[in-house]
Coordinates of C-alpha atoms and ligand atoms in Angstrom, one line a residue:
X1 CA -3.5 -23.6 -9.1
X2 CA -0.4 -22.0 -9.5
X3 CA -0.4 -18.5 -9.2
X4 CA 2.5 -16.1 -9.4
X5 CA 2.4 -12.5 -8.0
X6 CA 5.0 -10.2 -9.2
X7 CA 5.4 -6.8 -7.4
X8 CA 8.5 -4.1 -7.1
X9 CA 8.4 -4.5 -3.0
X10 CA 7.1 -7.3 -0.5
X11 CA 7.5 -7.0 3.3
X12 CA 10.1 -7.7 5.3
X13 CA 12.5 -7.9 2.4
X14 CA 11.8 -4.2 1.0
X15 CA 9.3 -2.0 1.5
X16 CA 8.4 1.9 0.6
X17 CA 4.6 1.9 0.7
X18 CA 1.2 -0.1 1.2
X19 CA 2.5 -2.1 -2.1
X20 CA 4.9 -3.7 0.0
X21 CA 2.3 -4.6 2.5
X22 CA 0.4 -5.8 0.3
X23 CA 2.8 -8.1 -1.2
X24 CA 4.4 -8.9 2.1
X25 CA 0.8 -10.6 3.3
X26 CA -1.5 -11.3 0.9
X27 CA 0.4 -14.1 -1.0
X28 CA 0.8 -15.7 2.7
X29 CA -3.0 -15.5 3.0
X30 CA -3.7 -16.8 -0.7
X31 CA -1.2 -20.1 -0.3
X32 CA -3.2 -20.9 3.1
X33 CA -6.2 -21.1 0.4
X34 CA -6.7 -24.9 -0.7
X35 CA -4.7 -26.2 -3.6
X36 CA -2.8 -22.5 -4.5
X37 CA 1.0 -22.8 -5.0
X38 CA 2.2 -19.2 -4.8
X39 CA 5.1 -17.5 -6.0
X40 CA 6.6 -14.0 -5.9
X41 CA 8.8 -12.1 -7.6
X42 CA 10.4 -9.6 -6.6
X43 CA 13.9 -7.1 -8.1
X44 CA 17.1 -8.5 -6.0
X45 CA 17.9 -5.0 -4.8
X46 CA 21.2 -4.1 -3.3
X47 CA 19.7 -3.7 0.6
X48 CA 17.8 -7.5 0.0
X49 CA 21.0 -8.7 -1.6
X50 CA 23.7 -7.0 1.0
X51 CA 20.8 -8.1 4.3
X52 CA 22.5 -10.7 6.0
X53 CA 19.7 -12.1 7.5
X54 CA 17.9 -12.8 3.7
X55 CA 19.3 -15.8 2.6
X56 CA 18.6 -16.9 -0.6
X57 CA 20.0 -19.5 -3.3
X58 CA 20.8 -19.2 -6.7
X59 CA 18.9 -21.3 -9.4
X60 CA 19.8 -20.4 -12.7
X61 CA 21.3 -17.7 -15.4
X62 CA 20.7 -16.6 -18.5
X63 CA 20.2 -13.8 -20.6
X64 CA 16.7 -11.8 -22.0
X65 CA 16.3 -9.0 -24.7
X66 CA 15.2 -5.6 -24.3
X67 CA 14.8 -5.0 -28.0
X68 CA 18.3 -4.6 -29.0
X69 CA 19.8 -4.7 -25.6
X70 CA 20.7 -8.5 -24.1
X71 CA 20.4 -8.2 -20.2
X72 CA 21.7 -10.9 -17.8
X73 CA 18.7 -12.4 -15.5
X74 CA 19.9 -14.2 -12.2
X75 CA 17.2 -16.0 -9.9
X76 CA 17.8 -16.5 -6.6
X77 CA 15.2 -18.2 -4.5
X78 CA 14.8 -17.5 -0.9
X79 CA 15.7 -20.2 2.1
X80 CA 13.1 -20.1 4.2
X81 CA 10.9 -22.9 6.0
X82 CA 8.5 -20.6 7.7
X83 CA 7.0 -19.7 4.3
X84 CA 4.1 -22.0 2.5
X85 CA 5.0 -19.9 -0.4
X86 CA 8.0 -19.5 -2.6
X87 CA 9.7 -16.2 -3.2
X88 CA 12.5 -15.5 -6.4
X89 CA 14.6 -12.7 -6.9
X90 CA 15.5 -11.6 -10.2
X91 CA 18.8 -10.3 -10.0
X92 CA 20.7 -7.7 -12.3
X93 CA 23.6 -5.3 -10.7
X94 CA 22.8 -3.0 -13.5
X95 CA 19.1 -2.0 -13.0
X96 CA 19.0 -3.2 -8.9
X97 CA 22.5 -2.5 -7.9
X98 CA 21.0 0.8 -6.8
X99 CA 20.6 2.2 -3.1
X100 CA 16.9 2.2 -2.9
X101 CA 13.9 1.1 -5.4
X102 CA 13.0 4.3 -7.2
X103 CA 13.8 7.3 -8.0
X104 CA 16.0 6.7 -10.8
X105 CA 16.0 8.4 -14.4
X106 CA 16.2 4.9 -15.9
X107 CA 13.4 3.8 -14.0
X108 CA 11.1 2.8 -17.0
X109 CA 13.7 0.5 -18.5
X110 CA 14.7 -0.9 -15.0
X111 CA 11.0 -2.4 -14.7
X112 CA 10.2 -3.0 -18.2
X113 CA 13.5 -5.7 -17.5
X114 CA 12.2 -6.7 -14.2
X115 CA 8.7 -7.2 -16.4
X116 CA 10.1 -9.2 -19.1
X117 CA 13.0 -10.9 -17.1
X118 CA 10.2 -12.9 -14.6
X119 CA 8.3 -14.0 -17.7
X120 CA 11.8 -15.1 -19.0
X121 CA 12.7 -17.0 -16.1
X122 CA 9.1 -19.1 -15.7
X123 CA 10.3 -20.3 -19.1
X124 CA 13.4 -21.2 -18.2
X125 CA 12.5 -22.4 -14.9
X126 CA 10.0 -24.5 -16.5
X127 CA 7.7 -22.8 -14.5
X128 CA 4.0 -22.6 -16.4
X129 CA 1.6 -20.7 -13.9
X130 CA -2.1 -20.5 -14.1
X131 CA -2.8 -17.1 -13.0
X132 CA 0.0 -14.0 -13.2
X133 CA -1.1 -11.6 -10.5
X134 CA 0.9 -8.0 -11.9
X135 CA 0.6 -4.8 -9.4
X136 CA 0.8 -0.8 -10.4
X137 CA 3.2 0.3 -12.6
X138 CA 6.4 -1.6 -12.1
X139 CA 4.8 -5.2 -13.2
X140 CA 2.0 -3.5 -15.1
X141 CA 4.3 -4.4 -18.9
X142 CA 3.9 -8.0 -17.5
X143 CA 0.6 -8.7 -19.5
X144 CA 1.7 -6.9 -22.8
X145 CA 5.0 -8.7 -23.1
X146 CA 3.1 -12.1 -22.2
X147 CA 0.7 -11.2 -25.4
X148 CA 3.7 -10.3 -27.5
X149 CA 6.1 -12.7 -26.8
X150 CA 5.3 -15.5 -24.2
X151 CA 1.7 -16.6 -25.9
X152 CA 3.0 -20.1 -27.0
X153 CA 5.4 -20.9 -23.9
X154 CA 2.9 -19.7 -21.1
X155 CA -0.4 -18.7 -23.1
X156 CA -2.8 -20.4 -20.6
X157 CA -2.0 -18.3 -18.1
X158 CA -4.5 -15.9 -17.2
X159 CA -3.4 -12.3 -15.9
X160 CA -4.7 -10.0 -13.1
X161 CA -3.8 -6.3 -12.3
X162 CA -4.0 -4.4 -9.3
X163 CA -4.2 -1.1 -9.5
X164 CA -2.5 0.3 -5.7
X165 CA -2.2 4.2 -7.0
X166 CA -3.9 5.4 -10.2
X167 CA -1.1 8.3 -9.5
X168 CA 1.7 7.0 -10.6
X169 CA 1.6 5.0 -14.3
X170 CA 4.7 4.6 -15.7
X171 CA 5.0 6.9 -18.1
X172 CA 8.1 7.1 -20.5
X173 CA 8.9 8.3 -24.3
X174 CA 6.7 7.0 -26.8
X175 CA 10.4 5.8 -28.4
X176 CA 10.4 3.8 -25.4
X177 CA 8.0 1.4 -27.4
X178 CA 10.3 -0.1 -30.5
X179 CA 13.7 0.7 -28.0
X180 CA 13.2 -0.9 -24.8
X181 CA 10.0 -2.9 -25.2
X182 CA 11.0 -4.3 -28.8
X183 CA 7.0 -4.4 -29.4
X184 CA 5.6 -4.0 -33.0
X185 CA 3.9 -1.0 -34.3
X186 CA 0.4 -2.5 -33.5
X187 CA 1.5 -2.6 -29.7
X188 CA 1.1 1.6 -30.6
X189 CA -2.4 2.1 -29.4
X190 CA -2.5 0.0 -26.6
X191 CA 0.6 1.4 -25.2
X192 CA 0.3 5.3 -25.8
X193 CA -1.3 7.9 -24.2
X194 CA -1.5 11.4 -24.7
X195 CA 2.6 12.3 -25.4
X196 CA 3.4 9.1 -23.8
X197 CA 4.2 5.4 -23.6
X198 CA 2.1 4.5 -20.8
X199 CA 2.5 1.2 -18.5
X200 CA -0.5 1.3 -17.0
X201 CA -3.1 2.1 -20.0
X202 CA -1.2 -1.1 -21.4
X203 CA -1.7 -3.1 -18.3
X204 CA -5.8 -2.4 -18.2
X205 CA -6.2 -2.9 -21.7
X206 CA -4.3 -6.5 -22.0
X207 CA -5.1 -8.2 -18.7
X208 CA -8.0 -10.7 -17.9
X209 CA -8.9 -8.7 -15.1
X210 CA -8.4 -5.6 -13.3
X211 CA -8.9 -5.5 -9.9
X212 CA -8.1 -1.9 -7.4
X213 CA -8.2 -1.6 -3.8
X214 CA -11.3 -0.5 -2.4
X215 CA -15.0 -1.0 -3.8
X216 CA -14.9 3.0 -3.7
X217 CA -12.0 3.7 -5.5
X218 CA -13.2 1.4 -8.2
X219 CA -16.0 3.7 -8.9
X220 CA -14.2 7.1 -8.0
X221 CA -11.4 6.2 -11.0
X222 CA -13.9 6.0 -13.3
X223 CA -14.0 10.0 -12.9
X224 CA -11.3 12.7 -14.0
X225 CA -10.6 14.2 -10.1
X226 CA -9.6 10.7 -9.1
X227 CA -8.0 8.9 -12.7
X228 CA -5.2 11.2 -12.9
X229 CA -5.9 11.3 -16.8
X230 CA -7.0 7.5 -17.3
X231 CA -10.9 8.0 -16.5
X232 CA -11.9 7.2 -19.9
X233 CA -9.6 4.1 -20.0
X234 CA -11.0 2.9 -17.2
X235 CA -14.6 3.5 -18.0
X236 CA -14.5 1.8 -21.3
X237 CA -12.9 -1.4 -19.6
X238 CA -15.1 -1.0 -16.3
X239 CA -16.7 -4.8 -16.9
X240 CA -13.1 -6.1 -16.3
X241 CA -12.4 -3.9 -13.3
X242 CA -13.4 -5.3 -9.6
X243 CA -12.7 -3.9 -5.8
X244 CA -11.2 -6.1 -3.2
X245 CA -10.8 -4.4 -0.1
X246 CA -7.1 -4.6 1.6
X247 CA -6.4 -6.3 5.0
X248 CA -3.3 -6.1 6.8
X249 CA -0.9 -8.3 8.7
X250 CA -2.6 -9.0 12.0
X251 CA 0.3 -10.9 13.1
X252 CA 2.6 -8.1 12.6
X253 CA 0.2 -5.2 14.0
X254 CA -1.0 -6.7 17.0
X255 CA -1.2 -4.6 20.2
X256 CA -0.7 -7.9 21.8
X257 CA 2.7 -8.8 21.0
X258 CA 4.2 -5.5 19.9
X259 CA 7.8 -5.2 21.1
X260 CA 7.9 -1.5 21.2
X261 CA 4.9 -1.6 23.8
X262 CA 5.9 -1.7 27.5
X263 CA 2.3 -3.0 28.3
X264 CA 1.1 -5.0 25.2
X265 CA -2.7 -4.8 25.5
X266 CA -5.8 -6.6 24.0
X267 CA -9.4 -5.6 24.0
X268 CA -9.7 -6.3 27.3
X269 CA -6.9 -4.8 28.6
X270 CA -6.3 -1.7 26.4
X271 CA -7.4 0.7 28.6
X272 CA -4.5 0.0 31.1
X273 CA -2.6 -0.3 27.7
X274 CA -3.2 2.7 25.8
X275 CA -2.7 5.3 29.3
X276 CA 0.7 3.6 29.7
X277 CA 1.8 4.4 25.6
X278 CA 0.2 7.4 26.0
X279 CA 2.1 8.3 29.0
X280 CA 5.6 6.5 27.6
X281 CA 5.1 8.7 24.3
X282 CA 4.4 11.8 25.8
X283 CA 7.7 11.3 28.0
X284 CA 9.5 10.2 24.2
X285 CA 8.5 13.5 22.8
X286 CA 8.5 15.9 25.2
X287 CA 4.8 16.4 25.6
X288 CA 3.3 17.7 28.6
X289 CA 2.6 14.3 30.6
X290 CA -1.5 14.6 31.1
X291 CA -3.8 11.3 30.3
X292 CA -6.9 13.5 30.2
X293 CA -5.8 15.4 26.9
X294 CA -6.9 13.9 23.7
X295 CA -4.1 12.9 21.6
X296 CA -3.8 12.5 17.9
X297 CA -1.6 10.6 15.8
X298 CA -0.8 10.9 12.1
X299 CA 1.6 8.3 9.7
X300 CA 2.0 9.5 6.9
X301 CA 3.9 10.7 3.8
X302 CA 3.8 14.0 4.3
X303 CA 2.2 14.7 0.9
X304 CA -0.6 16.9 -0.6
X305 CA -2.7 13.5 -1.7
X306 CA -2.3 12.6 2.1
X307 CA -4.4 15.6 2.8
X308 CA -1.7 17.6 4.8
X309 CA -2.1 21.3 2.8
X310 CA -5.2 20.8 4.4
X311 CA -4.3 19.4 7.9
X312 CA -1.0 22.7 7.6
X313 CA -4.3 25.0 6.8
X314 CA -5.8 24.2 10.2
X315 CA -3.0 24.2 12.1
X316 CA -3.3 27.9 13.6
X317 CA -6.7 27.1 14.9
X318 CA -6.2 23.5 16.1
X319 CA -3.4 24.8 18.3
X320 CA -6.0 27.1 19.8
X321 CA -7.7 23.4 21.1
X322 CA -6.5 21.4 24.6
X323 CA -5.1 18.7 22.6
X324 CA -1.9 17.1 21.5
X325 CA -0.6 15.9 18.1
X326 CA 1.9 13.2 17.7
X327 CA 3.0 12.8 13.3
X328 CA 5.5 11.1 12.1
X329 CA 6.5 10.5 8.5
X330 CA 8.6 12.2 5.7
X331 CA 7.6 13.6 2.1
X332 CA 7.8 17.3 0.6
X333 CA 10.0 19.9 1.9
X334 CA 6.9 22.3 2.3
X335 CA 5.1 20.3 4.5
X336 CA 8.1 19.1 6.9
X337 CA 8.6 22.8 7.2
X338 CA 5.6 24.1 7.8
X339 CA 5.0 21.5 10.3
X340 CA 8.3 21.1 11.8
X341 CA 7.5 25.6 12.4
X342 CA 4.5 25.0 13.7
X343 CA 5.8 22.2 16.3
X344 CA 8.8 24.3 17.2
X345 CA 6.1 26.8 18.2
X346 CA 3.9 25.1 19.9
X347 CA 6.0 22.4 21.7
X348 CA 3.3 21.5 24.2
X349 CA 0.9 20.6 21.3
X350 CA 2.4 19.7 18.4
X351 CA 5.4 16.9 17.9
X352 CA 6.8 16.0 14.5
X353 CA 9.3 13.6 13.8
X354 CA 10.9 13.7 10.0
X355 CA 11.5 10.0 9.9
X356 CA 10.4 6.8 8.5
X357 CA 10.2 5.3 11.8
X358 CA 8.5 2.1 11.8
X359 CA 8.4 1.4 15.6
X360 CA 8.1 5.4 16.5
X361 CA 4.7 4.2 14.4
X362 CA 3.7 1.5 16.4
X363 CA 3.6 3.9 19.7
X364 CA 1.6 6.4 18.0
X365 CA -0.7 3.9 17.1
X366 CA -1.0 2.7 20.3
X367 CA -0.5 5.9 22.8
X368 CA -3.2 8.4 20.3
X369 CA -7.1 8.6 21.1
X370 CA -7.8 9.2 17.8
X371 CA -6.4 9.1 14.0
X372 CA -6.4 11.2 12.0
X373 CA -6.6 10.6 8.1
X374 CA -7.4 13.1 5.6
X375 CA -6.6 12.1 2.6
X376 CA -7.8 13.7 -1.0
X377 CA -7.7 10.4 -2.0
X378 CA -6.9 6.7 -1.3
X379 CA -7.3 3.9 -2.6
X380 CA -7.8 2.0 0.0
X381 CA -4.7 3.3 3.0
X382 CA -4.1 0.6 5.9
X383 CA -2.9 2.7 8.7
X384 CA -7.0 3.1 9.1
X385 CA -6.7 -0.5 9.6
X386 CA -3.5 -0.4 11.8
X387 CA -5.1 2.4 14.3
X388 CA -8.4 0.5 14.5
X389 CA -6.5 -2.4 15.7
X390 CA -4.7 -0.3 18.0
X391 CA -7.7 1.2 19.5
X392 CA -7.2 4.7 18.3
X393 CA -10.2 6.0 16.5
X394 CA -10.5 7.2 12.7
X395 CA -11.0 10.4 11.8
X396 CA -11.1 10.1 8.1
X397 CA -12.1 11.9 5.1
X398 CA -15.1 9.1 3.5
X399 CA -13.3 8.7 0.1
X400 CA -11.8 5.3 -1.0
X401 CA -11.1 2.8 0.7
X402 CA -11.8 5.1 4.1
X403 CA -15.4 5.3 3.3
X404 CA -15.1 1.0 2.6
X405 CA -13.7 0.4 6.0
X406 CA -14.7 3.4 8.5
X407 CA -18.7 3.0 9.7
X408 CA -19.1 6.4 11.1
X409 CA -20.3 6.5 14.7
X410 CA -23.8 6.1 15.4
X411 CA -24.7 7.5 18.5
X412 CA -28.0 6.3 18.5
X413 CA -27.1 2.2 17.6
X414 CA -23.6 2.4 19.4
X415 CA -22.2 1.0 15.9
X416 CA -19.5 2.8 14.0
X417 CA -15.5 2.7 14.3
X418 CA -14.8 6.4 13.2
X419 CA -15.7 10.2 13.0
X420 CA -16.0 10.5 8.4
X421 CA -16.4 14.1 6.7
X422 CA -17.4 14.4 3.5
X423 CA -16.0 17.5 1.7
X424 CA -12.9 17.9 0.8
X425 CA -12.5 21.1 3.0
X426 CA -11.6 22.7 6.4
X427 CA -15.3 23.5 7.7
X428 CA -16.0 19.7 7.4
X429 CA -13.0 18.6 8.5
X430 CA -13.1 20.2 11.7
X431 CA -16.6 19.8 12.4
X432 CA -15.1 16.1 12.7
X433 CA -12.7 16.3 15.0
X434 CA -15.0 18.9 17.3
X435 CA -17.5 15.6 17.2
X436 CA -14.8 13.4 17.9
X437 CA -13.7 15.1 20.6
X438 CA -17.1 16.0 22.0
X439 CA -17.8 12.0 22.9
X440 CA -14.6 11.6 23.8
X441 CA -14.8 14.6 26.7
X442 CA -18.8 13.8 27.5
X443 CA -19.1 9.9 27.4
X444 CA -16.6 7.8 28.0
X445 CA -18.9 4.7 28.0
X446 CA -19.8 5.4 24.6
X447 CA -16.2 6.5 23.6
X448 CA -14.8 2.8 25.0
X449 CA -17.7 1.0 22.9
X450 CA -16.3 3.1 19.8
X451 CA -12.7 2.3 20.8
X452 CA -13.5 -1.8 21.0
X453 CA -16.2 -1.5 17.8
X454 CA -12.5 -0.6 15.7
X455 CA -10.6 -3.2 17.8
X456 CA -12.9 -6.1 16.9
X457 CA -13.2 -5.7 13.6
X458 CA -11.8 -8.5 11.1
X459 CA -8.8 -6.8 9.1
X460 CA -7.1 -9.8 8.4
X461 CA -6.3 -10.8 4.9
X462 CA -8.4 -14.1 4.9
X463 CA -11.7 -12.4 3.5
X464 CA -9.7 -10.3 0.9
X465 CA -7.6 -13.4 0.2
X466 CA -10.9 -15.4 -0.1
X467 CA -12.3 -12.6 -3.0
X468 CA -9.2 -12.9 -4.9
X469 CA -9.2 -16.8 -5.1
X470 CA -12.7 -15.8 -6.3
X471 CA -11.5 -14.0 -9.0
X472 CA -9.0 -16.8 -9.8
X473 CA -11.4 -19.3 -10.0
X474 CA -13.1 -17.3 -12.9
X475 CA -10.7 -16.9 -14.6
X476 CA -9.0 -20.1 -14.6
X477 CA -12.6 -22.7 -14.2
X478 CA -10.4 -25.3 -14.6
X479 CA -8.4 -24.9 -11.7
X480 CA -10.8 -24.4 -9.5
Ligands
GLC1 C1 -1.1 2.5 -2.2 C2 -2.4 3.3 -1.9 C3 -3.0 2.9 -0.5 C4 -3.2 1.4 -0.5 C5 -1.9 0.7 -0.8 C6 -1.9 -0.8 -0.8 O1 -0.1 2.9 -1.3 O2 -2.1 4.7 -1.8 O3 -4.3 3.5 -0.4 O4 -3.7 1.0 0.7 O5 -1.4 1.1 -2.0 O6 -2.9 -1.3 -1.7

C-alpha cells in the first residue's frame, strides 16, 4: 500500500507545533507497518533548504496552474539511509523562499500551490498512491483539487484528513475560489462558509475519511464552544469522522538518553534522576536550591487556548504557596508580560523564560514534580505525554485529548497518572493542584507509584500507527 502523507512541517526538518511532531513520527511508525511504502511531502522552506546538514536531491521540474497563474514545482528528495520512508520537498522560492512557515499575507495561495503542486508532482513522478493522508489547513485543498482535477490520473486513491486544530481553517476571499483554485462554480458550496472560502469545510466534505486527534475532541467539535464555527459541518459528516489518539517519539523523549540530562534516568533510577535536574535547574534559573519544594513546569505557547488567562488569574494566590514554577515558551505579548511581572516579583517562585527552547524543555520536563496543563481546549497536546515520560505528573484540565490520556489518581486502586479538573475555572483548578500537592507532601509511597504509573505507560506511536493502518485498510480493501 502506498500511502502518501502531506503536511506543512515534519520533525527534524521544520517544526512550529504538534503538527510537526506528528509528521516527524508517525509516518516512521506507519512504514514499520507490513507492506506500507510511505511518502511525505513537505514545502522546501528556506531554513530546510539553507540547513547544511539536510541533504537532499533534485528529481524533476516542471510547472502547475493556479488558475491563471503558472507556478514552477521543483522536487527534491531527501538522502537519507536511516529512513524506511521517503521524504520530497516541493520547492518554489516564491511561496517558500520565506524566513519561517507562516505568518504571511499570501498565506492561502502559498498552500493552495503546495496543495496542488504535490498532486502535480505524483503525476509527473509517476507516482499513483493508494491512500493521500492531508493534515489541517495547509494540505486540507489536497482532496478538492484531487476531485476537480486529478480524478482520471490518480482517482483510486483514497484520501484521509486530520484535523490537528479546528482553530485555524484556512480562510481566504470567496474570489479566492475562480482566482487561485481555478475551481468551477459548483466547487461554490463545498468551499464557502459564511463570508469565506474555507479550506477546511472543503477538506471534511471531499475526503474519504476524517480522522482528529483524540476520541474526545472528536465528540467535543461536534459542539459550537469547541468547532470554532464548523460544528454543524462536522455534525452532518460525523459517520466519516474517527479519533486516533497521538503518540510521541519515544526515541526522541526518552529520559534515558537525553543529552541535556546530567544523570539520564529510567524507571528505576528516576528518583536519583529527577533530584539531580531538579537541583541543576534550580541552579540554571536562579531558584532557591531546595529538593523538598514542589516544582512545576509548563511548555507552552503562551496563549489564551493554552489556558494561561486562567493560569495569570491565579498567580497572586499561587505565589502565596511554598512552591516553585519553572515555564517556558513564547505567544501573546499580554501573557509574556504579565508573567514575565509576576516572575520579576517573585524571583524565588516564579521563573519564565520567553523562548522557544527545546532543550530548556527537556529539563523542565525532567527537574518538575508536577505539570501543569490547562488548556481550554486540545485536541489531543503531547507535552502530557512528554512529562509522563519524564516522570513529572499531569495536572490537566479533562478536555480532549487530556481527558483520553490522563487517568486521574485513584487513591483507593493506586491507578491513575494525573491530578484532572473539570470546569473550565479557577476554584477547580486549584482544588487540583492543592490535591496534587497534598499526596505529594503526605505520601511519598503513593506519590512514587503515581510518578512510575505515568512513566510506564505506552506512548509510542505503534498503537496509533496500528489504528491508522486500520483506517487504511477500509478504505483501500484491496490493499490490505
Ligand atoms: C495541535 C493541537 C495539539 C495536538 C497537535 C498534534 O497542535 O493543538 O493538541 O497534539 O496538533 O496533533
Amino acid at each position: 500500500m502506498k500511502i502518501v502523507f502531506a503536511a506543512s512541517e515534519a520533525a527534524p526538518f521544520i517544526k512550529t507545533g504538534g503538527l510537526g511532531d506528528v509528521a516527524g513520527a508517525l509516518p516512521d511508525a506507519l512504514s514499520h507497518q507490513k507492506g506500507a511504502e510511505v511518502l511525505v511531502f513537505l514545502p522546501y522552506y528556506k531554513s530546510v533548504k539553507n540547513n547544511p546538514d539536510i541533504k537532499t536531491e533534485f528529481l524533476k521540474s516542471f510547472a502547475v496552474s493556479l488558475s491563471w497563474r503558472v507556478q514552477h514545482v521543483g522536487v527534491f528528495r531527501l538522502k537519507s539511509k536511516k529512513k524506511k520512508h521517503q521524504v520530497y520537498f516541493i520547492d518554489n522560492e516564491y511561496y517558500f523562499g520565506k524566513d519561517g512557515a507562516y505568518g504571511y499575507a499570501d498565506d492561502g495561495e502559498r498552500f493552495a500551490y503546495f496543495s496542488k503542486a504535490i498532486l502535480e508532482s505524483l503525476v509527473q513522478l509517476g507516482i499513483k498512491p493508494d491512500i493521500i493522508h492531508a493534515n489541517d489547513w495547509q494540505t486540507a485543498l489536497i482532496p478538492v483539487l484531487l476531485h476537480a482535477f486529478y480524478e482520471e490520473p490518480l482517482g483510486g486513491a483514497k484520501t484521509v484528513f486530520t484535523i490537528h486544530n479546528m482553530e485555524y481553517q484556512g480562510k481566504c476571499d470567496p474570489y479566492f475560489i475562480p482566482d487561485v483554485l481555478g475551481l468551477p462554480e459548483s466547487y461554490t458550496n463545498t468551499m464557502i462558509f459564511g463570508d469565506n472560502t474555507n479550506f477546511m469545510k472543503g477538506a471534511i466534505l471531499m475526503s474519504d475519511a476524517v480522522t482528529t486527534v483524540s476520541h474526545t475532541y472528536a465528540d467535543e467539535i461536534r459542539y459550537p464552544y469547541f468547532a470554532h464555527g464548523l460544528a454543524s459541518i462536522i455534525s452532518a459528516h460525523a459517520f466519516k469522522l474517527r479519533g486516533i489518539v497521538n503518540g510521541i517519539d519515544t526515541k526522541r523523549y526518552d529520559p534515558a538518553a537525553d543529552p541535556e540530562l546530567s544523570v539520564p534516568y529510567d524507571i528505576a533510577t528516576y528518583k536519583d534522576g529527577k533530584r539531580a535536574a531538579k537541583e541543576a535547574l534550580q541552579r540554571e534559573l536562579g531558584l532557591p536550591v531546595r529538593g523538598d519544594v514542589p516544582m512545576i513546569g509548563i511548555v507552552s505557547r503562551l496563549v489564551e487556548h493554552k489556558g494561561m488567562g486562567l493560569l495569570c488569574g491565579l498567580l497572586d494566590e499561587l505565589m502565596r504557596w511554598d512552591l516553585q514554577i519553572a515555564i517556558v515558551g513564547t505567544g501573546d505579548y499580554a501573557f509574556e508580560h504579565d508573567l514575565s511581572h509576576a516572575a520579576y516579583s517573585h524571583p524565588d517562585k516564579l521563573s519564565v523564560t520567553l523562548r522557544f527552547d527545546q532543550k530548556l524543555a527537556s529539563r523542565i520536563y525532567a527537574a518538575s514534580d508536577f505539570y501543569l496543563m490547562p488548556s481550554k481546549s486540545e485536541p489531543c497536546g503531547l507535552s502530557q505525554l512528554i512529562a509522563m515520560r519524564y516522570g513529572s505528573v499531569p495536572i490537566v484540565h479533562a478536555i480532549g485529548g487530556l481527558r483520553d490520556t490522563i487517568e486521574p489518581w485513584n487513591p483507593e486502586t493506586g491507578d491513575g497518572t494525573g491530578f484532572t479538573f473539570q470546569s473550565f475555572c479557577a476554584l477547580d483548578m486549584i482544588d487540583a493542584i492543592r490535591r496534587a500537592f497534598t499526596l505529594y507532601g503526605t505520601d511519598k509511597e503513593a506519590f512514587s507509584r503515581l510518578i512510575e504509573n505515568g512513566m510506564r505507560r505506552d506512548s509510542s506511536w505503534d498503537v496509533p500507527a496500528g489504528e491508522y493502518r486500520q483506517l487504511y485498510n477500509e478504505l483501500r480493501p484491496d490493499k490490505a
